[in-house]
PDB file of C-alpha atoms in Angstrom:
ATOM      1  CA  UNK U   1      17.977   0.979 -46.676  1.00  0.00           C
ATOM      2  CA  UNK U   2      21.074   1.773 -45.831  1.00  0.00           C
ATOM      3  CA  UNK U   3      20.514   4.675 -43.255  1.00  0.00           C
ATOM      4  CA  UNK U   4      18.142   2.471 -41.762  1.00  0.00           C
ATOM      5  CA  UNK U   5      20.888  -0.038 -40.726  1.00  0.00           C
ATOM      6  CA  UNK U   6      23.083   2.767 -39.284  1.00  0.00           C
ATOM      7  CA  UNK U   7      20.301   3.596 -37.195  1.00  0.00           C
ATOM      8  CA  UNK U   8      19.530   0.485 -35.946  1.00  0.00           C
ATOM      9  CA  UNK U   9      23.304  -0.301 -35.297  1.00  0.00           C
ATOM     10  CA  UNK U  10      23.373   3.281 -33.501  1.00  0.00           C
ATOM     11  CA  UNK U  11      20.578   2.120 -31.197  1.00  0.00           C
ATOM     12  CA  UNK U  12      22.070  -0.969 -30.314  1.00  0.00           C
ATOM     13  CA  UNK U  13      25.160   0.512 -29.782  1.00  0.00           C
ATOM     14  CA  UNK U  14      23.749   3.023 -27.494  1.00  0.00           C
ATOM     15  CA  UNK U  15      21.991  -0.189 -25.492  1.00  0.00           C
ATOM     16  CA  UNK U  16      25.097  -1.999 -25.379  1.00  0.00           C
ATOM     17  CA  UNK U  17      26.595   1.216 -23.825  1.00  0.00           C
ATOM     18  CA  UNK U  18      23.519   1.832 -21.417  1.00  0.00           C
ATOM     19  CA  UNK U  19      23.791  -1.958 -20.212  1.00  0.00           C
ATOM     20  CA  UNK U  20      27.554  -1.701 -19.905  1.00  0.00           C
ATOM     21  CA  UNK U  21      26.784   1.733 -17.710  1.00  0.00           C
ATOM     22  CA  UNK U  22      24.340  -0.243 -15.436  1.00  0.00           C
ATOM     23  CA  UNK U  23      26.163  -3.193 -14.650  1.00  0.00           C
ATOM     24  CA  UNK U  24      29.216  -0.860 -13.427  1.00  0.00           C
ATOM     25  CA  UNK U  25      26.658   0.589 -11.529  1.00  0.00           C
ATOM     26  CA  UNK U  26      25.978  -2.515 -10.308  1.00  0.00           C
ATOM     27  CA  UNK U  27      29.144  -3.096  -9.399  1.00  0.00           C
ATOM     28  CA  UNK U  28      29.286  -0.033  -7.041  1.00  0.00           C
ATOM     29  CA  UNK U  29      31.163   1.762 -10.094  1.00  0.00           C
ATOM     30  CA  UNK U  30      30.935   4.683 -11.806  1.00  0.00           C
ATOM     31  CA  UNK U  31      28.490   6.469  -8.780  1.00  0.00           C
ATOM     32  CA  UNK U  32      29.705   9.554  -9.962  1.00  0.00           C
ATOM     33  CA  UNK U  33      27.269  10.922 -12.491  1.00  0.00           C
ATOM     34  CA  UNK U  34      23.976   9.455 -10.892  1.00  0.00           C
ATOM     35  CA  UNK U  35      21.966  11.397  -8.632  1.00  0.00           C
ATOM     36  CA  UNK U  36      20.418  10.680  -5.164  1.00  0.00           C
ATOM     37  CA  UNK U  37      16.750   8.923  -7.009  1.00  0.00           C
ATOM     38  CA  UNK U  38      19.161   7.138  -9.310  1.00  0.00           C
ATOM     39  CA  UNK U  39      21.346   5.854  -5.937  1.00  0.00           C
ATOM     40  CA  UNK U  40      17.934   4.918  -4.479  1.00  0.00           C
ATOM     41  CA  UNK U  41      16.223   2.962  -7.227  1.00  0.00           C
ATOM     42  CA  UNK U  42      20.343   1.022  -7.399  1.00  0.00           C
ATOM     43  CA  UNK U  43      20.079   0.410  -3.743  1.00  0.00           C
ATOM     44  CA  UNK U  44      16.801  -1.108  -3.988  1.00  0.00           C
ATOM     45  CA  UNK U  45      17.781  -3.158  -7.011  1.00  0.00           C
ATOM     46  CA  UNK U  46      20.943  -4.217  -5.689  1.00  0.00           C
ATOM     47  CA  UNK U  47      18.672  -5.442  -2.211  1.00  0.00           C
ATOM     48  CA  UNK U  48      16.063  -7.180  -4.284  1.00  0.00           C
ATOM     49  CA  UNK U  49      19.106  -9.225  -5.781  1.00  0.00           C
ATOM     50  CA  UNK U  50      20.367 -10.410  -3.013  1.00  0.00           C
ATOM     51  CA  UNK U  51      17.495 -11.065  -1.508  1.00  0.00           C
ATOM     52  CA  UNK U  52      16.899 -13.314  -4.859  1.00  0.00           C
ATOM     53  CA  UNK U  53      20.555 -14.846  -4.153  1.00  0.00           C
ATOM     54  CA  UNK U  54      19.922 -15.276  -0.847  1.00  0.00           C
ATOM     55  CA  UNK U  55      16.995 -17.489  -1.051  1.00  0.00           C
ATOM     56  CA  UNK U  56      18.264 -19.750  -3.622  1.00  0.00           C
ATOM     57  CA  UNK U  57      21.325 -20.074  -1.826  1.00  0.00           C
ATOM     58  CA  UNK U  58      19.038 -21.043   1.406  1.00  0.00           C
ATOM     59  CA  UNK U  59      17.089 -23.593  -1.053  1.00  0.00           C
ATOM     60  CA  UNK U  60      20.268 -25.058  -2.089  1.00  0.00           C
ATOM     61  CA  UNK U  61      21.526 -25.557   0.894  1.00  0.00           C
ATOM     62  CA  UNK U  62      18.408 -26.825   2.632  1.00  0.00           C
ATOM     63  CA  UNK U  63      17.886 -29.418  -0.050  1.00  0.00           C
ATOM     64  CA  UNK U  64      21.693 -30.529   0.139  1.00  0.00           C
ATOM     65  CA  UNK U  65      21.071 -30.905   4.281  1.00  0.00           C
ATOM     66  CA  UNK U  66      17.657 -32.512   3.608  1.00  0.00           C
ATOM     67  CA  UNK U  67      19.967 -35.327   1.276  1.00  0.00           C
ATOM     68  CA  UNK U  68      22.614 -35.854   3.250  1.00  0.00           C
ATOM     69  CA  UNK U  69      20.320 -36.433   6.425  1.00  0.00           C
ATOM     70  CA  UNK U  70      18.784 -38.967   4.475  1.00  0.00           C
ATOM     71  CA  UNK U  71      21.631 -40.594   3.250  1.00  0.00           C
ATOM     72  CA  UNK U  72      22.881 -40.627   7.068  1.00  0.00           C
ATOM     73  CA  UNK U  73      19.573 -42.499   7.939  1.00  0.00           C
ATOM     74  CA  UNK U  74      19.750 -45.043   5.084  1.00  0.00           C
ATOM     75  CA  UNK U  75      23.407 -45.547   5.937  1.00  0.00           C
ATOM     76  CA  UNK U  76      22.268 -46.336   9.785  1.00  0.00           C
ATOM     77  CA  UNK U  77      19.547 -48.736   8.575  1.00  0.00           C
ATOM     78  CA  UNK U  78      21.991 -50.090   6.195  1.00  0.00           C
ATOM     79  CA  UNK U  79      24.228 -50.663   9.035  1.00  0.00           C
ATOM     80  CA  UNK U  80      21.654 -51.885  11.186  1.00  0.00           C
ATOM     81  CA  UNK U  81      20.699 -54.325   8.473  1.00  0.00           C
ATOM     82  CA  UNK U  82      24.381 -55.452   8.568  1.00  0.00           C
ATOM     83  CA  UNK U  83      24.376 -55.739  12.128  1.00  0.00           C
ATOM     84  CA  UNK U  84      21.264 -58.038  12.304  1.00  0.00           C
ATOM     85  CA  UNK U  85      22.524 -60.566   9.577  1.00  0.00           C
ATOM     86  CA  UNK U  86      23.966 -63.939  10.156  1.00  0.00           C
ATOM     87  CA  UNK U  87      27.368 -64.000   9.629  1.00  0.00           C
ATOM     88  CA  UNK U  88      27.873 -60.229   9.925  1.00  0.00           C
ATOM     89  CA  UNK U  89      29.862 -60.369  13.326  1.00  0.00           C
ATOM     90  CA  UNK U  90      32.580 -62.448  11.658  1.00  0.00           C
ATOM     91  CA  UNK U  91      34.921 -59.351  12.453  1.00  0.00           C
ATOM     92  CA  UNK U  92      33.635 -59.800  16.695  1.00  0.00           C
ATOM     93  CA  UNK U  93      33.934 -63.216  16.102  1.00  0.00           C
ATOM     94  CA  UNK U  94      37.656 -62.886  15.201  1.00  0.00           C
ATOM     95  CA  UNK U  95      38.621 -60.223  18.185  1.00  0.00           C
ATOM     96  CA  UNK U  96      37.355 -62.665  20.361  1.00  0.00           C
ATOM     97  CA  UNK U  97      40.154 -64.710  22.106  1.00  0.00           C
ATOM     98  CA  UNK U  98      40.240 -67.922  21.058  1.00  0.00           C
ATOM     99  CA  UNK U  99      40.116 -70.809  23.550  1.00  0.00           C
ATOM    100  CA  UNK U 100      42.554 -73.337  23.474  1.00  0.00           C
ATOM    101  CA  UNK U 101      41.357 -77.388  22.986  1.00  0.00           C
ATOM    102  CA  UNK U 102      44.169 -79.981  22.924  1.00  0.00           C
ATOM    103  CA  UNK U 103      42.169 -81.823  20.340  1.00  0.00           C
ATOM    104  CA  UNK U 104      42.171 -79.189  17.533  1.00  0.00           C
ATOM    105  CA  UNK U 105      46.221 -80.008  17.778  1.00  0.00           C
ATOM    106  CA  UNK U 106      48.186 -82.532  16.589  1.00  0.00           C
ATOM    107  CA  UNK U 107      50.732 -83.952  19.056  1.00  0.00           C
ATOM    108  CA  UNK U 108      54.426 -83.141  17.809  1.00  0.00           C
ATOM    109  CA  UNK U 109      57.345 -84.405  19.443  1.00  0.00           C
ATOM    110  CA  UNK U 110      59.876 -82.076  18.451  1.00  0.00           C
ATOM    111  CA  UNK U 111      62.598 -84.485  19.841  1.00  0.00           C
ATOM    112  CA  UNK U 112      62.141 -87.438  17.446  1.00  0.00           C
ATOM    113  CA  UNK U 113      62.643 -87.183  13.855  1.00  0.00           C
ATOM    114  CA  UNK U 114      59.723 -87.513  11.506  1.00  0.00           C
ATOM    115  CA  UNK U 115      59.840 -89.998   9.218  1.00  0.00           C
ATOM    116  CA  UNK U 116      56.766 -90.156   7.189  1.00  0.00           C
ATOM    117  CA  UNK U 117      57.603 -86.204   5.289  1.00  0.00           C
ATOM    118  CA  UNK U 118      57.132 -87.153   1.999  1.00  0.00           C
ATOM    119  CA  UNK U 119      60.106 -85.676   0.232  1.00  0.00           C
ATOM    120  CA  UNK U 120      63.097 -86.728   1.589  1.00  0.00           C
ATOM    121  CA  UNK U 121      65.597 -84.495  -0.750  1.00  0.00           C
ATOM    122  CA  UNK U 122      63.740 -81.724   1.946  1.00  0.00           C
ATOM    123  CA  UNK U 123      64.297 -81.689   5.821  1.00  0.00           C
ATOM    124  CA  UNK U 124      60.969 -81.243   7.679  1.00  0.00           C
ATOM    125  CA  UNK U 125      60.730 -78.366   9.783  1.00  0.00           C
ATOM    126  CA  UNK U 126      60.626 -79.197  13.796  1.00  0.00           C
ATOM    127  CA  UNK U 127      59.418 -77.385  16.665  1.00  0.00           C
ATOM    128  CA  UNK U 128      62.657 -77.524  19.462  1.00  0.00           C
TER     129      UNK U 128
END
């Protein structure tokens, strides 16, 4: 029982090794020992991953354009929505100069003294 164990802990040792091997090779490490078929068949799996990468990378980024475009469209209908609203051009309606009418006013006469101010311990103010 026991040998059997060794063995098995041999073999995965020796996988743990191979795997360790192949992703140097992966890496563009450790060249030295393989030969030109061995090169070949890493070139070819190193161009098939990419290709892989590639492509999802392409999905992801078509899907994030594809999102954002339609966020950009509900934003414009959004604001289009805004646009159409009553009450929605308060912030036009406050650029806009505003008109002067003597009756919106109360007449003032700076000159005379007010004497209706309603706490006397306090001066009004007056406009001179």
């Amino acid at each position: 029982m026991f040998q059997y164990y060794q063995q098995e802990a041999s073999k995965l040792r020796a996988q743990i090794s191979n795997l360790q091997n192949q992703n140097r090779n992966m890496l563009g490490e450790s060249l030295g020992a393989l030969t030109l078929r061995d090169l070949k068949n890493l070139e070819s799996r190193v161009e098939r991953g990419i290709s892989r990468i590639r492509s999802k990378k392409n999905e992801l980024l078509f899907a994030e354009i594809e999102y954002m475009q339609k966020r950009i469209a509900e934003t414009e209908r959004a604001q289009q929505h805004m646009n159409l609203m009553p009450g929605s051009s308060e912030f036009e309606l406050v650029q806009q100069p505003q008109h002067f009418d003597a009756r919106n006013y109360l007449q003032v006469n700076g000159l005379q003294p007010n004497d209706d101010y309603p706490r006397p311990d306090q001066p009004p103010l007056q406009l001179v």
